[in-house]
């Protein structure tokens, strides 16, 4: 039972254009969401997060949008750079002080390739 | 070192053998996590340690899996009588404290191959 789904295994984008990575979740208890980036042979690194009290969080070139009613979040990267080429995982957790908030539920990842 | 380190980076073993994977968390991090990523799947939570509290073992897939942590330092994940379905990348993460989403720092992982 995949509670966090990333339906696009890969995405190619031209340098300078926008990259949009999508993520859907099924558990309505999730209220904190994160994006991690992973380069080959390295562990995932935290990129950006969003709480369910917000619908948008921006950090430089990275913006995460949350649509609670649709149980959907997306990561926008503008402008995309070749160094952004990596696997991107979305993750969800009950968040706050809920028991088990540390149990991140990860999606299967989307491999982004930014073409120079 | 500044980050989470794991050893070995790669491990090939025969079915039925026991393996031990090691994680060195970031100094001062009280919380430590183990995840597994099988081919084509997302990261799967296995076990969580927080200080001297009883670990949360709810993610361990079978009793062949166990983990220990000495205080707030090194952790070892042991898989007994390995099976081919145990083949995966095993990732360790640590954080300053639990419950603060976004602060889990991951190691590079151990790629386990069971023949």
Short mmCIF file of N, CA and C in Angstrom, two decimals, chain A residues 50-51 54-58 63-66:
data_model
loop_
_atom_site.label_atom_id
_atom_site.label_comp_id
_atom_site.label_asym_id
_atom_site.label_seq_id
_atom_site.Cartn_x
_atom_site.Cartn_y
_atom_site.Cartn_z
N UNK A 50 6.87 21.67 3.86
CA UNK A 50 5.67 22.49 3.99
C UNK A 50 4.73 21.85 5.00
N UNK A 51 4.16 22.69 5.81
CA UNK A 51 3.15 22.26 6.76
C UNK A 51 1.78 22.41 6.14
N UNK A 54 -0.13 25.68 5.42
CA UNK A 54 0.24 26.55 4.30
C UNK A 54 -0.11 25.87 2.99
N UNK A 55 -0.19 26.65 1.93
CA UNK A 55 -0.35 26.03 0.62
C UNK A 55 0.85 26.29 -0.29
N UNK A 56 1.80 27.03 0.24
CA UNK A 56 2.99 27.34 -0.56
C UNK A 56 4.16 27.65 0.37
N UNK A 57 5.33 27.18 -0.01
CA UNK A 57 6.54 27.55 0.71
C UNK A 57 7.65 27.71 -0.32
N UNK A 58 8.36 28.81 -0.21
CA UNK A 58 9.35 29.14 -1.22
C UNK A 58 10.72 29.29 -0.58
N UNK A 63 10.09 25.96 -4.87
CA UNK A 63 8.79 26.26 -4.27
C UNK A 63 8.01 24.98 -4.18
N UNK A 64 7.41 24.74 -3.02
CA UNK A 64 6.54 23.58 -2.86
C UNK A 64 5.11 24.09 -2.70
N UNK A 65 4.21 23.47 -3.43
CA UNK A 65 2.78 23.78 -3.37
C UNK A 65 2.05 22.59 -2.79
N UNK A 66 1.08 22.89 -1.92
CA UNK A 66 0.28 21.83 -1.32
C UNK A 66 -1.19 22.08 -1.60
#
